[in-house]
Structure formats: C-alpha cells, structure tokens
Amino acid sequence: MTPIIFRDAKNMAPAGLENKVRGIFEATPGKEKRYIVDPWITHRFQDTYNSLSESFPNCLVEN
C-alpha cells in the first residue's frame, strides 16, 4: 500500500474510525513508516511475502 492509498483509506473510513486504519508495520519497531509493496504492480511477490511474514507476528500480538 502506497502512502497515497493509505491516506485515501483513512479518508474513506467512517467518521470517528480513521485511527483504526493503520499500516501493518506500525507495530514493528523501527519500521513504522514502511509500507507493503503491491506485488501486482511491482512484480516483487517474494519481497511482499517477506514483508508480510515479518510484520504479521507484531501486528497480531498488538491487536
């Protein structure tokens, strides 16, 4: 998700729930501003898989 798409997702959230839209890396120390690349655009499927594998454990523990 690019920063622009992320911003748009926050803008589309129902009133009062904008803060519920968060990046998956926000729970990963040192990588809070990082985004997952879209593999259908970049064709970097393995990079996307690696990023998701790294971020999911932190995301699931926090929520």
Backbone as XML, in Angstrom:
<?xml version="1.0"?>
<chain id="A" units="angstrom">
  <residue number="1" name="MET">
    <atom name="N" x="0.852" y="-1.169" z="0.000"/>
    <atom name="CA" x="0.000" y="0.000" z="0.000"/>
    <atom name="C" x="0.900" y="1.235" z="0.000"/>
  </residue>
  <residue number="2" name="THR">
    <atom name="N" x="0.690" y="2.100" z="-0.938"/>
    <atom name="CA" x="1.485" y="3.319" z="-1.019"/>
    <atom name="C" x="0.952" y="4.352" z="-0.024"/>
  </residue>
  <residue number="3" name="PRO">
    <atom name="N" x="1.758" y="5.354" z="0.305"/>
    <atom name="CA" x="1.265" y="6.392" z="1.222"/>
    <atom name="C" x="-0.013" y="7.067" z="0.730"/>
  </residue>
  <residue number="4" name="ILE">
    <atom name="N" x="-0.165" y="7.226" z="-0.568"/>
    <atom name="CA" x="-1.366" y="7.882" z="-1.103"/>
    <atom name="C" x="-2.595" y="7.004" z="-0.888"/>
  </residue>
  <residue number="5" name="ILE">
    <atom name="N" x="-2.467" y="5.709" z="-1.173"/>
    <atom name="CA" x="-3.591" y="4.792" z="-0.968"/>
    <atom name="C" x="-3.920" y="4.696" z="0.520"/>
  </residue>
  <residue number="6" name="PHE">
    <atom name="N" x="-2.905" y="4.683" z="1.356"/>
    <atom name="CA" x="-3.110" y="4.635" z="2.806"/>
    <atom name="C" x="-3.888" y="5.862" z="3.274"/>
  </residue>
  <residue number="7" name="ARG">
    <atom name="N" x="-3.508" y="7.013" z="2.782"/>
    <atom name="CA" x="-4.215" y="8.253" z="3.122"/>
    <atom name="C" x="-5.664" y="8.185" z="2.666"/>
  </residue>
  <residue number="8" name="ASP">
    <atom name="N" x="-5.873" y="7.691" z="1.449"/>
    <atom name="CA" x="-7.236" y="7.571" z="0.935"/>
    <atom name="C" x="-8.071" y="6.616" z="1.778"/>
  </residue>
  <residue number="9" name="ALA">
    <atom name="N" x="-7.471" y="5.517" z="2.224"/>
    <atom name="CA" x="-8.194" y="4.556" z="3.066"/>
    <atom name="C" x="-8.624" y="5.215" z="4.369"/>
  </residue>
  <residue number="10" name="LYS">
    <atom name="N" x="-7.754" y="6.033" z="4.953"/>
    <atom name="CA" x="-8.129" y="6.755" z="6.175"/>
    <atom name="C" x="-9.274" y="7.724" z="5.901"/>
  </residue>
  <residue number="11" name="ASN">
    <atom name="N" x="-9.223" y="8.377" z="4.757"/>
    <atom name="CA" x="-10.273" y="9.333" z="4.410"/>
    <atom name="C" x="-11.618" y="8.655" z="4.150"/>
  </residue>
  <residue number="12" name="MET">
    <atom name="N" x="-11.612" y="7.403" z="3.719"/>
    <atom name="CA" x="-12.850" y="6.676" z="3.438"/>
    <atom name="C" x="-13.443" y="6.009" z="4.674"/>
  </residue>
  <residue number="13" name="ALA">
    <atom name="N" x="-12.678" y="5.949" z="5.751"/>
    <atom name="CA" x="-13.171" y="5.294" z="6.967"/>
    <atom name="C" x="-14.355" y="6.078" z="7.533"/>
  </residue>
  <residue number="14" name="PRO">
    <atom name="N" x="-15.284" y="5.375" z="8.173"/>
    <atom name="CA" x="-16.417" y="6.071" z="8.796"/>
    <atom name="C" x="-15.939" y="7.081" z="9.841"/>
  </residue>
  <residue number="15" name="ALA">
    <atom name="N" x="-16.708" y="8.115" z="10.035"/>
    <atom name="CA" x="-16.358" y="9.170" z="10.995"/>
    <atom name="C" x="-16.032" y="8.559" z="12.354"/>
  </residue>
  <residue number="16" name="GLY">
    <atom name="N" x="-14.918" y="8.980" z="12.905"/>
    <atom name="CA" x="-14.504" y="8.514" z="14.218"/>
    <atom name="C" x="-13.667" y="7.244" z="14.196"/>
  </residue>
  <residue number="17" name="LEU">
    <atom name="N" x="-13.545" y="6.614" z="13.042"/>
    <atom name="CA" x="-12.780" y="5.366" z="12.964"/>
    <atom name="C" x="-11.494" y="5.506" z="12.143"/>
  </residue>
  <residue number="18" name="GLU">
    <atom name="N" x="-11.141" y="6.720" z="11.781"/>
    <atom name="CA" x="-9.951" y="6.940" z="10.967"/>
    <atom name="C" x="-8.696" y="6.370" z="11.625"/>
  </residue>
  <residue number="19" name="ASN">
    <atom name="N" x="-8.635" y="6.430" z="12.948"/>
    <atom name="CA" x="-7.455" y="5.946" z="13.659"/>
    <atom name="C" x="-7.367" y="4.427" z="13.684"/>
  </residue>
  <residue number="20" name="LYS">
    <atom name="N" x="-8.426" y="3.740" z="13.275"/>
    <atom name="CA" x="-8.402" y="2.277" z="13.196"/>
    <atom name="C" x="-7.671" y="1.802" z="11.937"/>
  </residue>
  <residue number="21" name="VAL">
    <atom name="N" x="-7.531" y="2.673" z="10.953"/>
    <atom name="CA" x="-6.807" y="2.339" z="9.724"/>
    <atom name="C" x="-5.330" y="2.582" z="10.005"/>
  </residue>
  <residue number="22" name="ARG">
    <atom name="N" x="-4.584" y="1.490" z="10.009"/>
    <atom name="CA" x="-3.160" y="1.596" z="10.352"/>
    <atom name="C" x="-2.334" y="0.759" z="9.396"/>
  </residue>
  <residue number="23" name="GLY">
    <atom name="N" x="-1.093" y="1.147" z="9.243"/>
    <atom name="CA" x="-0.176" y="0.361" z="8.425"/>
    <atom name="C" x="0.245" y="-0.896" z="9.171"/>
  </residue>
  <residue number="24" name="ILE">
    <atom name="N" x="0.492" y="-1.948" z="8.431"/>
    <atom name="CA" x="0.813" y="-3.218" z="9.063"/>
    <atom name="C" x="2.152" y="-3.171" z="9.794"/>
  </residue>
  <residue number="25" name="PHE">
    <atom name="N" x="3.047" y="-2.295" z="9.390"/>
    <atom name="CA" x="4.346" y="-2.190" z="10.044"/>
    <atom name="C" x="4.333" y="-1.268" z="11.265"/>
  </residue>
  <residue number="26" name="GLU">
    <atom name="N" x="3.218" y="-0.658" z="11.589"/>
    <atom name="CA" x="3.180" y="0.257" z="12.734"/>
    <atom name="C" x="3.519" y="-0.432" z="14.048"/>
  </residue>
  <residue number="27" name="ALA">
    <atom name="N" x="3.352" y="-1.737" z="14.128"/>
    <atom name="CA" x="3.666" y="-2.481" z="15.347"/>
    <atom name="C" x="5.069" y="-3.098" z="15.302"/>
  </residue>
  <residue number="28" name="THR">
    <atom name="N" x="5.815" y="-2.830" z="14.229"/>
    <atom name="CA" x="7.165" y="-3.376" z="14.088"/>
    <atom name="C" x="8.171" y="-2.281" z="14.406"/>
  </residue>
  <residue number="29" name="PRO">
    <atom name="N" x="8.873" y="-2.400" z="15.528"/>
    <atom name="CA" x="9.813" y="-1.359" z="15.938"/>
    <atom name="C" x="10.851" y="-1.033" z="14.853"/>
  </residue>
  <residue number="30" name="GLY">
    <atom name="N" x="11.005" y="0.257" z="14.611"/>
    <atom name="CA" x="11.976" y="0.736" z="13.638"/>
    <atom name="C" x="11.480" y="0.750" z="12.205"/>
  </residue>
  <residue number="31" name="LYS">
    <atom name="N" x="10.290" y="0.253" z="11.965"/>
    <atom name="CA" x="9.773" y="0.191" z="10.591"/>
    <atom name="C" x="8.377" y="0.789" z="10.483"/>
  </residue>
  <residue number="32" name="GLU">
    <atom name="N" x="8.030" y="1.664" z="11.405"/>
    <atom name="CA" x="6.674" y="2.208" z="11.485"/>
    <atom name="C" x="6.237" y="2.948" z="10.222"/>
  </residue>
  <residue number="33" name="LYS">
    <atom name="N" x="7.133" y="3.518" z="9.477"/>
    <atom name="CA" x="6.781" y="4.296" z="8.277"/>
    <atom name="C" x="6.905" y="3.479" z="6.990"/>
  </residue>
  <residue number="34" name="ARG">
    <atom name="N" x="7.151" y="2.203" z="7.099"/>
    <atom name="CA" x="7.327" y="1.347" z="5.933"/>
    <atom name="C" x="5.972" y="0.841" z="5.440"/>
  </residue>
  <residue number="35" name="TYR">
    <atom name="N" x="5.874" y="0.617" z="4.147"/>
    <atom name="CA" x="4.644" y="0.127" z="3.536"/>
    <atom name="C" x="4.922" y="-1.186" z="2.807"/>
  </residue>
  <residue number="36" name="ILE">
    <atom name="N" x="3.894" y="-2.001" z="2.648"/>
    <atom name="CA" x="3.999" y="-3.225" z="1.870"/>
    <atom name="C" x="3.826" y="-2.851" z="0.399"/>
  </residue>
  <residue number="37" name="VAL">
    <atom name="N" x="4.743" y="-3.325" z="-0.440"/>
    <atom name="CA" x="4.632" y="-3.022" z="-1.868"/>
    <atom name="C" x="3.551" y="-3.896" z="-2.492"/>
  </residue>
  <residue number="38" name="ASP">
    <atom name="N" x="2.899" y="-3.393" z="-3.511"/>
    <atom name="CA" x="1.856" y="-4.131" z="-4.209"/>
    <atom name="C" x="2.519" y="-5.042" z="-5.239"/>
  </residue>
  <residue number="39" name="PRO">
    <atom name="N" x="2.461" y="-6.346" z="-5.028"/>
    <atom name="CA" x="3.168" y="-7.248" z="-5.938"/>
    <atom name="C" x="2.603" y="-7.273" z="-7.349"/>
  </residue>
  <residue number="40" name="TRP">
    <atom name="N" x="1.348" y="-6.895" z="-7.514"/>
    <atom name="CA" x="0.764" y="-6.894" z="-8.857"/>
    <atom name="C" x="1.271" y="-5.720" z="-9.681"/>
  </residue>
  <residue number="41" name="ILE">
    <atom name="N" x="1.773" y="-4.707" z="-9.004"/>
    <atom name="CA" x="2.353" y="-3.556" z="-9.709"/>
    <atom name="C" x="3.858" y="-3.729" z="-9.871"/>
  </residue>
  <residue number="42" name="THR">
    <atom name="N" x="4.520" y="-4.159" z="-8.798"/>
    <atom name="CA" x="5.988" y="-4.250" z="-8.802"/>
    <atom name="C" x="6.520" y="-5.583" z="-9.310"/>
  </residue>
  <residue number="43" name="HIS">
    <atom name="N" x="5.683" y="-6.609" z="-9.294"/>
    <atom name="CA" x="6.088" y="-7.977" z="-9.648"/>
    <atom name="C" x="7.140" y="-8.516" z="-8.683"/>
  </residue>
  <residue number="44" name="ARG">
    <atom name="N" x="7.167" y="-7.958" z="-7.481"/>
    <atom name="CA" x="8.114" y="-8.394" z="-6.442"/>
    <atom name="C" x="7.336" y="-9.204" z="-5.392"/>
  </residue>
  <residue number="45" name="PHE">
    <atom name="N" x="6.812" y="-10.334" z="-5.804"/>
    <atom name="CA" x="5.974" y="-11.156" z="-4.935"/>
    <atom name="C" x="6.737" y="-11.658" z="-3.710"/>
  </residue>
  <residue number="46" name="GLN">
    <atom name="N" x="7.980" y="-12.056" z="-3.904"/>
    <atom name="CA" x="8.760" y="-12.564" z="-2.775"/>
    <atom name="C" x="9.031" y="-11.459" z="-1.757"/>
  </residue>
  <residue number="47" name="ASP">
    <atom name="N" x="9.301" y="-10.240" z="-2.209"/>
    <atom name="CA" x="9.508" y="-9.115" z="-1.285"/>
    <atom name="C" x="8.245" y="-8.859" z="-0.463"/>
  </residue>
  <residue number="48" name="THR">
    <atom name="N" x="7.097" y="-8.931" z="-1.123"/>
    <atom name="CA" x="5.831" y="-8.730" z="-0.416"/>
    <atom name="C" x="5.608" y="-9.836" z="0.606"/>
  </residue>
  <residue number="49" name="TYR">
    <atom name="N" x="5.850" y="-11.066" z="0.218"/>
    <atom name="CA" x="5.706" y="-12.191" z="1.136"/>
    <atom name="C" x="6.633" y="-12.028" z="2.342"/>
  </residue>
  <residue number="50" name="ASN">
    <atom name="N" x="7.885" y="-11.662" z="2.091"/>
    <atom name="CA" x="8.846" y="-11.470" z="3.184"/>
    <atom name="C" x="8.394" y="-10.361" z="4.130"/>
  </residue>
  <residue number="51" name="SER">
    <atom name="N" x="7.896" y="-9.266" z="3.579"/>
    <atom name="CA" x="7.428" y="-8.160" z="4.410"/>
    <atom name="C" x="6.240" y="-8.572" z="5.264"/>
  </residue>
  <residue number="52" name="LEU">
    <atom name="N" x="5.301" y="-9.288" z="4.660"/>
    <atom name="CA" x="4.134" y="-9.735" z="5.411"/>
    <atom name="C" x="4.527" y="-10.733" z="6.498"/>
  </residue>
  <residue number="53" name="SER">
    <atom name="N" x="5.444" y="-11.638" z="6.176"/>
    <atom name="CA" x="5.910" y="-12.611" z="7.165"/>
    <atom name="C" x="6.586" y="-11.929" z="8.345"/>
  </residue>
  <residue number="54" name="GLU">
    <atom name="N" x="7.283" y="-10.857" z="8.073"/>
    <atom name="CA" x="7.969" y="-10.108" z="9.132"/>
    <atom name="C" x="6.993" y="-9.305" z="9.989"/>
  </residue>
  <residue number="55" name="SER">
    <atom name="N" x="5.979" y="-8.730" z="9.367"/>
    <atom name="CA" x="5.108" y="-7.811" z="10.088"/>
    <atom name="C" x="3.938" y="-8.474" z="10.804"/>
  </residue>
  <residue number="56" name="PHE">
    <atom name="N" x="3.421" y="-9.579" z="10.278"/>
    <atom name="CA" x="2.242" y="-10.213" z="10.883"/>
    <atom name="C" x="2.397" y="-10.565" z="12.353"/>
  </residue>
  <residue number="57" name="PRO">
    <atom name="N" x="3.494" y="-11.198" z="12.767"/>
    <atom name="CA" x="3.596" y="-11.546" z="14.194"/>
    <atom name="C" x="3.454" y="-10.328" z="15.104"/>
  </residue>
  <residue number="58" name="ASN">
    <atom name="N" x="4.058" y="-9.210" z="14.746"/>
    <atom name="CA" x="3.973" y="-7.996" z="15.555"/>
    <atom name="C" x="2.564" y="-7.411" z="15.529"/>
  </residue>
  <residue number="59" name="CYS">
    <atom name="N" x="1.945" y="-7.450" z="14.388"/>
    <atom name="CA" x="0.594" y="-6.908" z="14.237"/>
    <atom name="C" x="-0.402" y="-7.717" z="15.063"/>
  </residue>
  <residue number="60" name="LEU">
    <atom name="N" x="-0.283" y="-9.019" z="15.022"/>
    <atom name="CA" x="-1.227" y="-9.878" z="15.741"/>
    <atom name="C" x="-1.056" y="-9.795" z="17.257"/>
  </residue>
  <residue number="61" name="VAL">
    <atom name="N" x="0.174" y="-9.608" z="17.719"/>
    <atom name="CA" x="0.415" y="-9.504" z="19.162"/>
    <atom name="C" x="-0.183" y="-8.219" z="19.708"/>
  </residue>
  <residue number="62" name="GLU">
    <atom name="N" x="-0.047" y="-7.121" z="18.956"/>
    <atom name="CA" x="-0.524" y="-5.822" z="19.447"/>
    <atom name="C" x="-2.036" y="-5.757" z="19.511"/>
  </residue>
  <residue number="63" name="ASN">
    <atom name="N" x="-2.720" y="-6.354" z="18.548"/>
    <atom name="CA" x="-4.171" y="-6.259" z="18.496"/>
    <atom name="C" x="-4.722" y="-7.318" z="19.334"/>
  </residue>
</chain>
